[in-house]
Amino acid sequence: MAEALRAEGGTHLLLGHTADDQVETFLMRARQGSTWYGLAGMQPIALSPVWPEGQGVRIARPVLKRSRADLREELERRGVDWIDDPSNRNPAYERVRVRTLLAGQERLKTRILACQARLQDLRRLEERLIAHWMREQVSIDGEGVFQLDLSGLPEERLIRALGVMLQIVGGRETPPRKDAVEPLAMRLTSDEPFSGATLGGVMIYRNRDHVSLAPEPEVSGDAAEEKLARARFAAIRSLYGAGT
């Protein structure tokens, strides 16, 4: 879809996720033990997770605050037909089971959405602070190696910022899991000797006050190219810093 959009000169791919999808996502992530950052749910604007095919494409969810029923009523009023994916009724999928449990629970949905709205505000603030750190404390040397200054970051933001940078340099769709990034972050900021590590297709070194990130030699393909890493870095920094 990203390639087709780019071929037509488009920059935003619109998806039809609704407020009901947000509530379902909240409960599914809560069951999985997600942090507050994940419980904030889907973002109205996000980067395409697929690179390089999705380079320059943003995901937009324009009806995220409307219910599924409202959306269907609007389509009926306009005389627009739609297709229901049969998998949306298959109880083998967790989302379908959660949707069934939520049927008729309008008060609960309202309370979850109110909670998510507050978490969204916190998430936007956190991302703006990470964008500021990326502008001020991250550089790229002449060999395309990312140099990070992790000093002064609160622990939770340190883990999140390091995860984002590993995603960028490694060319992955998502950051590595927190349970993998957290011990690495603690090692990098401790006084203990650090001889290097690898995570998410990235080589990590510490040199005095800076941490160096470079793609592993085994990582092949366009996703590992320096030009794309620079583009990912700029795109995420811009998205996180929107409104600053």
CSV table of C-alpha atoms in Angstrom, one decimal:
chain,number,residue,atom,x,y,z
A,1,MET,CA,0.0,0.0,0.0
A,2,ALA,CA,2.9,2.4,0.8
A,3,GLU,CA,4.4,1.8,-2.6
A,4,ALA,CA,1.1,2.4,-4.4
A,5,LEU,CA,0.6,5.6,-2.4
A,6,ARG,CA,4.0,6.9,-3.2
A,7,ALA,CA,3.5,6.1,-6.9
A,8,GLU,CA,0.5,8.5,-6.8
A,9,GLY,CA,2.5,11.2,-5.0
A,10,GLY,CA,0.7,10.6,-1.7
A,11,THR,CA,2.3,11.0,1.8
A,12,HIS,CA,-0.5,9.9,4.2
A,13,LEU,CA,-2.1,6.4,4.3
A,14,LEU,CA,-5.5,6.7,5.9
A,15,LEU,CA,-6.7,3.8,8.1
A,16,GLY,CA,-10.2,3.3,9.6
A,17,HIS,CA,-9.3,2.5,13.2
A,18,THR,CA,-12.0,3.7,15.5
A,19,ALA,CA,-12.5,4.4,19.2
A,20,ASP,CA,-13.7,0.8,19.7
A,21,ASP,CA,-10.3,-0.4,18.3
A,22,GLN,CA,-8.6,1.9,20.8
A,23,VAL,CA,-10.5,0.3,23.8
A,24,GLU,CA,-9.8,-3.2,22.5
A,25,THR,CA,-6.1,-2.3,22.1
A,26,PHE,CA,-6.0,-1.0,25.7
A,27,LEU,CA,-7.4,-4.2,27.2
A,28,MET,CA,-5.2,-6.4,25.0
A,29,ARG,CA,-2.0,-4.5,26.0
A,30,ALA,CA,-3.0,-4.4,29.6
A,31,ARG,CA,-3.3,-8.2,29.6
A,32,GLN,CA,0.2,-8.4,28.1
A,33,GLY,CA,1.6,-6.2,30.9
A,34,SER,CA,2.2,-3.1,28.7
A,35,THR,CA,3.5,0.1,30.3
A,36,TRP,CA,1.6,3.4,30.3
A,37,TYR,CA,3.3,4.3,27.0
A,38,GLY,CA,1.8,1.3,25.3
A,39,LEU,CA,-1.6,1.7,27.0
A,40,ALA,CA,-1.9,5.1,25.3
A,41,GLY,CA,-2.9,3.1,22.3
A,42,MET,CA,-2.7,3.8,18.6
A,43,GLN,CA,-1.5,7.3,17.5
A,44,PRO,CA,-3.5,9.6,15.2
A,45,ILE,CA,-0.4,10.1,13.2
A,46,ALA,CA,2.5,7.6,12.9
A,47,LEU,CA,5.3,6.6,10.6
A,48,SER,CA,4.9,3.7,8.2
A,49,PRO,CA,6.7,0.8,10.0
A,50,VAL,CA,7.9,-0.6,6.7
A,51,TRP,CA,11.2,0.7,5.3
A,52,PRO,CA,12.4,1.5,2.7
A,53,GLU,CA,9.0,0.9,1.0
A,54,GLY,CA,7.2,3.2,3.4
A,55,GLN,CA,9.9,5.9,3.5
A,56,GLY,CA,8.2,9.3,3.4
A,57,VAL,CA,4.7,7.8,4.3
A,58,ARG,CA,2.8,8.6,7.4
A,59,ILE,CA,-0.1,6.6,8.8
A,60,ALA,CA,-3.2,8.7,9.6
A,61,ARG,CA,-6.2,7.5,11.6
A,62,PRO,CA,-8.8,10.3,11.0
A,63,VAL,CA,-11.8,8.5,12.7
A,64,LEU,CA,-9.9,7.3,15.8
A,65,LYS,CA,-12.3,9.3,18.1
A,66,ARG,CA,-15.5,8.0,16.5
A,67,SER,CA,-17.2,4.7,17.4
A,68,ARG,CA,-17.6,1.8,15.0
A,69,ALA,CA,-21.4,2.3,15.1
A,70,ASP,CA,-21.1,6.0,14.3
A,71,LEU,CA,-18.9,5.3,11.3
A,72,ARG,CA,-21.3,2.7,9.9
A,73,GLU,CA,-24.3,5.1,10.4
A,74,GLU,CA,-22.4,7.8,8.6
A,75,LEU,CA,-21.7,5.4,5.7
A,76,GLU,CA,-25.3,4.4,5.5
A,77,ARG,CA,-26.4,8.0,5.5
A,78,ARG,CA,-24.1,8.7,2.6
A,79,GLY,CA,-25.2,5.5,0.8
A,80,VAL,CA,-21.7,4.1,0.9
A,81,ASP,CA,-21.3,0.3,0.9
A,82,TRP,CA,-18.5,-1.4,2.8
A,83,ILE,CA,-17.0,-4.9,3.3
A,84,ASP,CA,-16.8,-6.6,6.7
A,85,ASP,CA,-13.7,-8.8,7.0
A,86,PRO,CA,-14.9,-12.3,8.0
A,87,SER,CA,-12.0,-12.6,10.4
A,88,ASN,CA,-13.6,-9.8,12.5
A,89,ARG,CA,-16.0,-12.5,13.7
A,90,ASN,CA,-13.5,-15.3,14.2
A,91,PRO,CA,-13.1,-16.0,18.0
A,92,ALA,CA,-9.7,-17.5,17.3
A,93,TYR,CA,-8.4,-13.9,17.4
A,94,GLU,CA,-8.0,-12.2,20.7
A,95,ARG,CA,-9.3,-8.9,19.5
A,96,VAL,CA,-12.6,-10.5,18.5
A,97,ARG,CA,-12.9,-12.1,21.9
A,98,VAL,CA,-12.3,-8.8,23.6
A,99,ARG,CA,-14.8,-7.1,21.4
A,100,THR,CA,-17.4,-9.7,22.4
A,101,LEU,CA,-16.7,-9.0,26.1
A,102,LEU,CA,-17.1,-5.3,25.6
A,103,ALA,CA,-20.5,-5.6,23.9
A,104,GLY,CA,-22.9,-3.3,25.7
A,105,GLN,CA,-20.2,-2.0,28.1
A,106,GLU,CA,-20.5,1.6,27.0
A,107,ARG,CA,-19.7,3.1,30.4
A,108,LEU,CA,-16.5,1.0,30.6
A,109,LYS,CA,-15.5,2.1,27.1
A,110,THR,CA,-16.0,5.7,28.0
A,111,ARG,CA,-13.8,5.4,31.1
A,112,ILE,CA,-11.1,3.6,29.2
A,113,LEU,CA,-11.1,6.3,26.5
A,114,ALA,CA,-10.9,9.0,29.1
A,115,CYS,CA,-7.9,7.3,30.7
A,116,GLN,CA,-6.3,6.8,27.2
A,117,ALA,CA,-6.7,10.5,26.5
A,118,ARG,CA,-4.6,11.4,29.5
A,119,LEU,CA,-2.0,8.8,28.6
A,120,GLN,CA,-1.9,10.2,25.0
A,121,ASP,CA,-1.0,13.6,26.5
A,122,LEU,CA,1.8,12.1,28.6
A,123,ARG,CA,3.0,10.2,25.6
A,124,ARG,CA,3.2,13.3,23.4
A,125,LEU,CA,5.2,15.1,26.1
A,126,GLU,CA,7.5,12.1,26.4
A,127,GLU,CA,8.1,12.0,22.7
A,128,ARG,CA,8.7,15.8,22.5
A,129,LEU,CA,11.4,15.4,25.2
A,130,ILE,CA,13.0,12.5,23.2
A,131,ALA,CA,12.9,14.6,20.1
A,132,HIS,CA,14.8,17.4,21.9
A,133,TRP,CA,17.4,14.9,23.1
A,134,MET,CA,17.8,13.6,19.5
A,135,ARG,CA,18.4,17.2,18.3
A,136,GLU,CA,20.9,18.1,21.0
A,137,GLN,CA,22.6,14.8,22.0
A,138,VAL,CA,22.7,12.6,18.9
A,139,SER,CA,25.1,13.1,16.0
A,140,ILE,CA,26.3,11.1,13.0
A,141,ASP,CA,30.0,10.9,12.3
A,142,GLY,CA,31.7,10.8,8.9
A,143,GLU,CA,31.5,7.0,8.8
A,144,GLY,CA,27.7,7.0,9.4
A,145,VAL,CA,28.0,5.9,13.0
A,146,PHE,CA,25.5,7.4,15.4
A,147,GLN,CA,27.0,9.0,18.5
A,148,LEU,CA,24.7,9.2,21.6
A,149,ASP,CA,25.1,11.1,24.8
A,150,LEU,CA,22.9,9.2,27.3
A,151,SER,CA,23.9,11.2,30.4
A,152,GLY,CA,21.2,13.0,32.3
A,153,LEU,CA,18.3,11.0,30.9
A,154,PRO,CA,15.8,9.7,33.5
A,155,GLU,CA,15.9,5.9,33.5
A,156,GLU,CA,12.6,5.3,31.7
A,157,ARG,CA,13.3,7.8,29.0
A,158,LEU,CA,16.8,6.5,28.6
A,159,ILE,CA,15.5,3.0,27.9
A,160,ARG,CA,12.9,4.3,25.4
A,161,ALA,CA,15.3,6.6,23.6
A,162,LEU,CA,17.9,3.9,23.3
A,163,GLY,CA,15.3,1.5,22.0
A,164,VAL,CA,14.2,4.0,19.3
A,165,MET,CA,17.8,4.6,18.2
A,166,LEU,CA,18.4,0.8,18.0
A,167,GLN,CA,15.3,0.6,15.8
A,168,ILE,CA,16.6,3.4,13.6
A,169,VAL,CA,20.1,2.0,13.1
A,170,GLY,CA,19.1,-1.6,12.8
A,171,GLY,CA,16.4,-0.9,10.3
A,172,ARG,CA,13.7,-2.7,12.2
A,173,GLU,CA,10.0,-2.1,12.2
A,174,THR,CA,9.8,-1.7,16.0
A,175,PRO,CA,12.3,-1.2,18.8
A,176,PRO,CA,13.8,-4.2,20.6
A,177,ARG,CA,11.8,-5.5,23.6
A,178,LYS,CA,12.1,-3.5,26.8
A,179,ASP,CA,13.4,-6.5,28.7
A,180,ALA,CA,16.3,-6.6,26.3
A,181,VAL,CA,17.0,-2.8,26.1
A,182,GLU,CA,16.8,-2.2,29.9
A,183,PRO,CA,19.8,-4.2,31.0
A,184,LEU,CA,21.8,-2.8,28.1
A,185,ALA,CA,20.9,0.7,29.1
A,186,MET,CA,22.0,0.0,32.7
A,187,ARG,CA,25.3,-1.4,31.6
A,188,LEU,CA,26.0,1.6,29.3
A,189,THR,CA,25.4,4.1,32.1
A,190,SER,CA,27.2,2.3,34.9
A,191,ASP,CA,30.9,2.6,35.9
A,192,GLU,CA,31.5,-1.0,35.0
A,193,PRO,CA,33.8,-1.9,32.0
A,194,PHE,CA,31.8,-2.3,28.8
A,195,SER,CA,33.5,-4.2,25.9
A,196,GLY,CA,30.6,-3.9,23.5
A,197,ALA,CA,27.4,-5.7,22.7
A,198,THR,CA,24.9,-6.3,19.8
A,199,LEU,CA,21.1,-6.0,19.9
A,200,GLY,CA,18.6,-5.7,17.1
A,201,GLY,CA,21.1,-5.9,14.3
A,202,VAL,CA,23.2,-3.1,15.9
A,203,MET,CA,26.7,-3.0,17.3
A,204,ILE,CA,27.0,-1.0,20.5
A,205,TYR,CA,30.2,0.5,21.9
A,206,ARG,CA,31.0,3.0,24.6
A,207,ASN,CA,33.8,5.5,24.2
A,208,ARG,CA,34.3,7.9,27.1
A,209,ASP,CA,31.0,9.8,27.5
A,210,HIS,CA,29.4,8.7,24.2
A,211,VAL,CA,27.8,5.5,23.0
A,212,SER,CA,28.3,4.5,19.4
A,213,LEU,CA,25.7,2.6,17.3
A,214,ALA,CA,26.4,1.0,13.9
A,215,PRO,CA,24.6,-1.7,11.9
A,216,GLU,CA,26.1,-5.2,12.2
A,217,PRO,CA,28.0,-6.3,9.1
A,218,GLU,CA,25.6,-9.3,8.8
A,219,VAL,CA,22.7,-6.9,8.4
A,220,SER,CA,22.2,-6.7,4.6
A,221,GLY,CA,19.8,-5.0,2.3
A,222,ASP,CA,18.5,-1.4,1.9
A,223,ALA,CA,17.3,-1.2,5.5
A,224,ALA,CA,20.9,-1.1,6.8
A,225,GLU,CA,22.1,1.6,4.5
A,226,GLU,CA,23.4,4.8,6.1
A,227,LYS,CA,21.2,7.0,3.9
A,228,LEU,CA,18.0,5.2,5.1
A,229,ALA,CA,19.2,5.3,8.7
A,230,ARG,CA,19.6,9.0,8.4
A,231,ALA,CA,16.1,9.3,6.9
A,232,ARG,CA,14.6,7.2,9.6
A,233,PHE,CA,16.3,9.4,12.2
A,234,ALA,CA,15.0,12.6,10.7
A,235,ALA,CA,11.5,11.2,10.2
A,236,ILE,CA,11.1,10.0,13.8
A,237,ARG,CA,12.7,13.2,15.3
A,238,SER,CA,10.3,15.3,13.2
A,239,LEU,CA,7.2,13.2,14.2
A,240,TYR,CA,8.1,13.2,17.9
A,241,GLY,CA,8.9,16.9,17.9
A,242,ALA,CA,5.7,18.0,16.2
A,243,GLY,CA,4.2,20.9,17.9
A,244,THR,CA,7.5,22.1,19.5
